Amino acid sequence: DGGITQSPKYLFRKEGQNVTLSCEQNLNHDAMYWYRQDPGQGLRLIYYSQIVNDFQKGDIAEGYSVSREKKESFPLTVTSAQKNPTAFYLCASSGSDRVDYGYTFGSGTRLTVV
Amino acid sequence: GIQVEQSPPDLILQEGANSTLRCNFSDSVNNLQWFHQNPWGQLINLFYIPSGTKQNGRLSATTVATERYSLLYISSSQTTDSGVYFCAGGPFYGGSQGNLIFGKGTKLSVKP
């Protein structure tokens, strides 16, 4: 079955550490996205990529970095510069055909600073 | 940027009741989607509906693009419909999707 896999489901970070969240898709989608969700809030865009080796900042990119070396993979690094990283992180992808425009989301990673 | 307002913020229904959720946009969008987030956090795409009406089982959605709003109808609600419903909108650029901006969601609780 095609889909998006995010790992790990739960992640604990110590102060000053960088951590990397994994996102892999086998839907052959060109575009991939990272969103952050805080309790009781909507989703806010961190970074997105429309094509391999290219990505753009979203609304809250400060303290985060990404890479897109393969079509299937779009990892997100939460750096020590991110002051309040505790949140639920969601990865999504979408295709370039009209029948495939709808976003498909992974099951998310819950990051907690300890 | 585009602002997305959803109403109502909270909704409690008895099982079997019908409901209508609304989404207003501050500017025109040509990419509009509805999602359901279950209590475990999984987001499921319900509709891609930049205009017109679509139906999928007990759910249907209507978007009136010229008036910048969309409606999600839930009929004969079930306890499994509980969760948060998000609408999101954004532009298309030359055939590629731009950012989807999400509303704050409508939290639906269906009581047995």
mmCIF file of C-alpha atoms in Angstrom:
data_model
loop_
_atom_site.group_PDB
_atom_site.id
_atom_site.type_symbol
_atom_site.label_atom_id
_atom_site.label_comp_id
_atom_site.label_asym_id
_atom_site.label_seq_id
_atom_site.Cartn_x
_atom_site.Cartn_y
_atom_site.Cartn_z
ATOM 1 C CA ASP A 1 0.000 0.000 0.000
ATOM 2 C CA GLY A 2 1.251 3.482 -0.809
ATOM 3 C CA GLY A 3 1.596 6.022 1.924
ATOM 4 C CA ILE A 4 3.809 8.241 4.041
ATOM 5 C CA THR A 5 5.890 6.909 6.912
ATOM 6 C CA GLN A 6 7.108 9.192 9.668
ATOM 7 C CA SER A 7 9.555 8.056 12.329
ATOM 8 C CA PRO A 8 9.934 7.992 15.187
ATOM 9 C CA LYS A 9 6.416 8.393 16.616
ATOM 10 C CA TYR A 10 7.807 9.866 19.848
ATOM 11 C CA LEU A 11 11.072 11.740 20.273
ATOM 12 C CA PHE A 12 12.656 13.323 23.315
ATOM 13 C CA ARG A 13 15.285 16.026 22.904
ATOM 14 C CA LYS A 14 17.643 17.469 25.442
ATOM 15 C CA GLU A 15 18.358 21.170 25.514
ATOM 16 C CA GLY A 16 20.997 22.113 22.922
ATOM 17 C CA GLN A 17 20.563 18.980 20.819
ATOM 18 C CA ASN A 18 19.741 18.731 17.140
ATOM 19 C CA VAL A 19 17.284 15.992 16.172
ATOM 20 C CA THR A 20 16.156 14.724 12.784
ATOM 21 C CA LEU A 21 12.631 13.575 11.938
ATOM 22 C CA SER A 22 12.225 11.143 9.079
ATOM 23 C CA CYS A 23 9.564 11.311 6.351
ATOM 24 C CA GLU A 24 9.412 8.780 3.499
ATOM 25 C CA GLN A 25 6.701 8.409 0.829
ATOM 26 C CA ASN A 26 6.106 5.781 -1.857
ATOM 27 C CA LEU A 27 3.261 7.609 -3.603
ATOM 28 C CA ASN A 28 5.521 9.009 -6.349
ATOM 29 C CA HIS A 29 4.458 12.512 -5.293
ATOM 30 C CA ASP A 30 6.568 15.455 -6.390
ATOM 31 C CA ALA A 31 5.727 17.800 -3.514
ATOM 32 C CA MET A 32 6.393 17.270 0.185
ATOM 33 C CA TYR A 33 5.637 19.456 3.196
ATOM 34 C CA TRP A 34 6.416 19.776 6.903
ATOM 35 C CA TYR A 35 3.843 21.239 9.296
ATOM 36 C CA ARG A 36 3.924 21.927 13.013
ATOM 37 C CA GLN A 37 0.834 21.590 15.209
ATOM 38 C CA ASP A 38 0.616 22.958 18.748
ATOM 39 C CA PRO A 39 -2.146 21.797 21.153
ATOM 40 C CA GLY A 40 -5.571 23.073 20.122
ATOM 41 C CA GLN A 41 -4.152 24.857 17.100
ATOM 42 C CA GLY A 42 -4.172 24.503 13.353
ATOM 43 C CA LEU A 43 -1.181 23.485 11.258
ATOM 44 C CA ARG A 44 1.620 25.894 10.413
ATOM 45 C CA LEU A 45 3.963 25.350 7.468
ATOM 46 C CA ILE A 46 7.676 24.946 8.239
ATOM 47 C CA TYR A 47 9.191 24.017 4.839
ATOM 48 C CA TYR A 48 8.006 22.618 1.541
ATOM 49 C CA SER A 49 9.625 21.111 -1.543
ATOM 50 C CA GLN A 50 8.120 20.941 -5.026
ATOM 51 C CA ILE A 51 11.007 19.018 -6.589
ATOM 52 C CA VAL A 52 14.207 17.181 -5.682
ATOM 53 C CA ASN A 53 17.090 19.417 -4.555
ATOM 54 C CA ASP A 54 14.813 22.421 -4.091
ATOM 55 C CA PHE A 55 12.828 23.619 -1.078
ATOM 56 C CA GLN A 56 11.264 26.828 0.253
ATOM 57 C CA LYS A 57 10.726 28.266 3.709
ATOM 58 C CA GLY A 58 7.256 28.332 5.112
ATOM 59 C CA ASP A 59 5.839 30.637 7.772
ATOM 60 C CA ILE A 60 7.890 29.328 10.721
ATOM 61 C CA ALA A 61 11.198 28.068 9.245
ATOM 62 C CA GLU A 62 13.509 29.619 11.862
ATOM 63 C CA GLY A 63 15.350 26.945 13.843
ATOM 64 C CA TYR A 64 14.586 24.190 11.322
ATOM 65 C CA SER A 65 16.412 22.775 8.293
ATOM 66 C CA VAL A 66 15.490 20.279 5.560
ATOM 67 C CA SER A 67 16.994 18.432 2.603
ATOM 68 C CA ARG A 68 15.453 16.823 -0.472
ATOM 69 C CA GLU A 69 18.098 14.588 -2.026
ATOM 70 C CA LYS A 70 15.613 11.924 -3.128
ATOM 71 C CA LYS A 71 12.020 12.198 -4.342
ATOM 72 C CA GLU A 72 10.863 9.778 -1.646
ATOM 73 C CA SER A 73 12.500 11.441 1.345
ATOM 74 C CA PHE A 74 12.175 14.830 3.076
ATOM 75 C CA PRO A 75 13.855 14.788 6.524
ATOM 76 C CA LEU A 76 13.408 17.670 8.964
ATOM 77 C CA THR A 77 16.124 18.693 11.441
ATOM 78 C CA VAL A 78 15.065 20.593 14.543
ATOM 79 C CA THR A 79 18.140 22.545 15.577
ATOM 80 C CA SER A 80 19.140 23.915 18.960
ATOM 81 C CA ALA A 81 18.204 27.362 17.609
ATOM 82 C CA GLN A 82 14.514 26.413 17.753
ATOM 83 C CA LYS A 83 13.494 27.882 21.137
ATOM 84 C CA ASN A 84 10.228 26.040 21.644
ATOM 85 C CA PRO A 85 10.363 22.764 19.696
ATOM 86 C CA THR A 86 7.857 20.746 21.742
ATOM 87 C CA ALA A 87 5.035 20.059 19.260
ATOM 88 C CA PHE A 88 3.418 17.525 16.937
ATOM 89 C CA TYR A 89 5.173 17.420 13.543
ATOM 90 C CA LEU A 90 3.326 16.289 10.438
ATOM 91 C CA CYS A 91 4.732 15.482 7.025
ATOM 92 C CA ALA A 92 2.567 15.503 3.889
ATOM 93 C CA SER A 93 2.896 14.960 0.159
ATOM 94 C CA SER A 94 0.838 15.772 -2.910
ATOM 95 C CA GLY A 95 0.921 14.917 -6.596
ATOM 96 C CA SER A 96 0.890 17.027 -9.737
ATOM 97 C CA ASP A 97 -2.185 15.521 -11.413
ATOM 98 C CA ARG A 98 -5.636 16.880 -10.608
ATOM 99 C CA VAL A 99 -6.742 13.505 -9.232
ATOM 100 C CA ASP A 100 -3.731 13.562 -6.909
ATOM 101 C CA TYR A 101 -3.837 17.127 -5.579
ATOM 102 C CA GLY A 102 -5.156 16.156 -2.168
ATOM 103 C CA TYR A 103 -2.558 16.132 0.584
ATOM 104 C CA THR A 104 -1.661 12.767 2.152
ATOM 105 C CA PHE A 105 -0.331 13.017 5.697
ATOM 106 C CA GLY A 106 1.913 10.761 7.744
ATOM 107 C CA SER A 107 0.941 9.748 11.279
ATOM 108 C CA GLY A 108 3.184 12.367 12.868
ATOM 109 C CA THR A 109 6.072 12.656 15.330
ATOM 110 C CA ARG A 110 5.539 14.022 18.834
ATOM 111 C CA LEU A 111 8.673 15.872 19.931
ATOM 112 C CA THR A 112 9.221 16.763 23.577
ATOM 113 C CA VAL A 113 12.105 18.738 25.073
ATOM 114 C CA VAL A 114 13.312 17.263 28.371
ATOM 115 C CA GLY B 1 -1.484 36.325 3.382
ATOM 116 C CA ILE B 2 -4.695 34.350 3.188
ATOM 117 C CA GLN B 3 -6.724 34.092 6.408
ATOM 118 C CA VAL B 4 -8.922 31.042 7.017
ATOM 119 C CA GLU B 5 -11.792 31.178 9.506
ATOM 120 C CA GLN B 6 -13.725 28.099 10.572
ATOM 121 C CA SER B 7 -17.010 27.961 12.448
ATOM 122 C CA PRO B 8 -18.168 26.813 14.861
ATOM 123 C CA PRO B 9 -14.988 26.146 16.873
ATOM 124 C CA ASP B 10 -16.719 23.403 18.875
ATOM 125 C CA LEU B 11 -19.752 21.256 18.138
ATOM 126 C CA ILE B 12 -21.446 18.560 20.192
ATOM 127 C CA LEU B 13 -23.958 16.282 18.482
ATOM 128 C CA GLN B 14 -26.123 13.365 19.398
ATOM 129 C CA GLU B 15 -25.503 10.304 17.237
ATOM 130 C CA GLY B 16 -27.702 10.414 14.149
ATOM 131 C CA ALA B 17 -27.846 14.213 13.931
ATOM 132 C CA ASN B 18 -26.779 16.271 10.920
ATOM 133 C CA SER B 19 -24.348 19.198 10.958
ATOM 134 C CA THR B 20 -22.816 21.877 8.759
ATOM 135 C CA LEU B 21 -19.287 23.227 9.185
ATOM 136 C CA ARG B 22 -18.239 26.457 7.494
ATOM 137 C CA CYS B 23 -14.943 27.801 6.217
ATOM 138 C CA ASN B 24 -14.419 31.421 5.079
ATOM 139 C CA PHE B 25 -11.387 32.719 3.175
ATOM 140 C CA SER B 26 -10.087 36.291 3.177
ATOM 141 C CA ASP B 27 -8.984 36.013 -0.458
ATOM 142 C CA SER B 28 -9.626 33.821 -3.466
ATOM 143 C CA VAL B 29 -8.106 30.355 -3.410
ATOM 144 C CA ASN B 30 -7.991 27.790 -6.188
ATOM 145 C CA ASN B 31 -6.853 24.912 -4.005
ATOM 146 C CA LEU B 32 -9.271 24.061 -1.186
ATOM 147 C CA GLN B 33 -9.216 20.885 0.893
ATOM 148 C CA TRP B 34 -11.056 19.459 3.914
ATOM 149 C CA PHE B 35 -9.405 17.134 6.440
ATOM 150 C CA HIS B 36 -10.442 15.089 9.475
ATOM 151 C CA GLN B 37 -7.996 14.616 12.346
ATOM 152 C CA ASN B 38 -8.852 11.656 14.578
ATOM 153 C CA PRO B 39 -8.178 11.638 18.333
ATOM 154 C CA TRP B 40 -4.780 9.966 17.721
ATOM 155 C CA GLY B 41 -3.621 12.792 15.467
ATOM 156 C CA GLN B 42 -3.931 11.158 12.041
ATOM 157 C CA LEU B 43 -5.087 13.571 9.337
ATOM 158 C CA ILE B 44 -7.223 12.157 6.542
ATOM 159 C CA ASN B 45 -8.001 14.070 3.376
ATOM 160 C CA LEU B 46 -11.770 14.239 2.880
ATOM 161 C CA PHE B 47 -12.165 16.431 -0.190
ATOM 162 C CA TYR B 48 -10.199 18.418 -2.720
ATOM 163 C CA ILE B 49 -12.906 20.918 -3.720
ATOM 164 C CA PRO B 50 -11.866 24.300 -5.198
ATOM 165 C CA SER B 51 -15.422 24.759 -6.507
ATOM 166 C CA GLY B 52 -18.731 22.940 -6.822
ATOM 167 C CA THR B 53 -20.126 20.052 -4.789
ATOM 168 C CA LYS B 54 -18.782 16.601 -4.000
ATOM 169 C CA GLN B 55 -20.195 13.722 -1.983
ATOM 170 C CA ASN B 56 -18.549 10.757 -0.314
ATOM 171 C CA GLY B 57 -20.940 8.594 1.664
ATOM 172 C CA ARG B 58 -22.428 10.576 4.549
ATOM 173 C CA LEU B 59 -20.115 13.521 3.889
ATOM 174 C CA SER B 60 -20.534 16.178 1.259
ATOM 175 C CA ALA B 61 -18.861 19.508 0.598
ATOM 176 C CA THR B 62 -19.772 22.605 -1.353
ATOM 177 C CA THR B 63 -17.456 25.458 -2.290
ATOM 178 C CA VAL B 64 -18.722 28.797 -3.600
ATOM 179 C CA ALA B 65 -15.472 30.207 -4.915
ATOM 180 C CA THR B 66 -16.905 33.591 -5.937
ATOM 181 C CA GLU B 67 -18.032 34.212 -2.334
ATOM 182 C CA ARG B 68 -14.917 32.661 -0.764
ATOM 183 C CA TYR B 69 -16.512 30.038 1.448
ATOM 184 C CA SER B 70 -16.899 26.291 1.711
ATOM 185 C CA LEU B 71 -19.313 24.085 3.658
ATOM 186 C CA LEU B 72 -18.877 20.533 4.926
ATOM 187 C CA TYR B 73 -22.061 18.557 5.621
ATOM 188 C CA ILE B 74 -22.109 15.534 7.887
ATOM 189 C CA SER B 75 -25.319 13.522 7.843
ATOM 190 C CA SER B 76 -26.436 10.835 10.289
ATOM 191 C CA SER B 77 -23.374 11.431 12.435
ATOM 192 C CA GLN B 78 -21.615 8.516 14.149
ATOM 193 C CA THR B 79 -19.262 8.452 17.136
ATOM 194 C CA THR B 80 -16.402 7.670 14.739
ATOM 195 C CA ASP B 81 -16.956 11.096 13.151
ATOM 196 C CA SER B 82 -15.561 12.718 16.305
ATOM 197 C CA GLY B 83 -12.331 14.636 15.964
ATOM 198 C CA VAL B 84 -11.218 17.923 14.461
ATOM 199 C CA TYR B 85 -12.205 19.046 10.978
ATOM 200 C CA PHE B 86 -9.817 21.390 9.176
ATOM 201 C CA CYS B 87 -10.244 23.291 5.974
ATOM 202 C CA ALA B 88 -7.213 24.617 4.140
ATOM 203 C CA GLY B 89 -6.748 26.799 1.093
ATOM 204 C CA GLY B 90 -4.049 28.176 -1.109
ATOM 205 C CA PRO B 91 -2.985 29.058 -4.622
ATOM 206 C CA PHE B 92 -1.765 27.132 -7.603
ATOM 207 C CA TYR B 93 1.303 28.468 -9.425
ATOM 208 C CA GLY B 94 1.738 27.285 -12.988
ATOM 209 C CA GLY B 95 0.366 23.833 -12.266
ATOM 210 C CA SER B 96 2.193 23.392 -8.934
ATOM 211 C CA GLN B 97 0.595 23.728 -5.528
ATOM 212 C CA GLY B 98 1.639 26.603 -3.293
ATOM 213 C CA ASN B 99 1.221 26.632 0.456
ATOM 214 C CA LEU B 100 -1.994 25.372 2.015
ATOM 215 C CA ILE B 101 -3.064 27.660 4.870
ATOM 216 C CA PHE B 102 -5.036 25.837 7.560
ATOM 217 C CA GLY B 103 -7.863 27.119 9.696
ATOM 218 C CA LYS B 104 -7.933 26.466 13.452
ATOM 219 C CA GLY B 105 -10.447 23.655 13.008
ATOM 220 C CA THR B 106 -13.887 22.641 14.271
ATOM 221 C CA LYS B 107 -13.788 20.141 17.134
ATOM 222 C CA LEU B 108 -16.697 17.722 16.771
ATOM 223 C CA SER B 109 -17.869 15.399 19.537
ATOM 224 C CA VAL B 110 -20.584 12.876 18.689
ATOM 225 C CA LYS B 111 -22.296 11.369 21.749
ATOM 226 C CA PRO B 112 -23.880 7.888 21.637
#
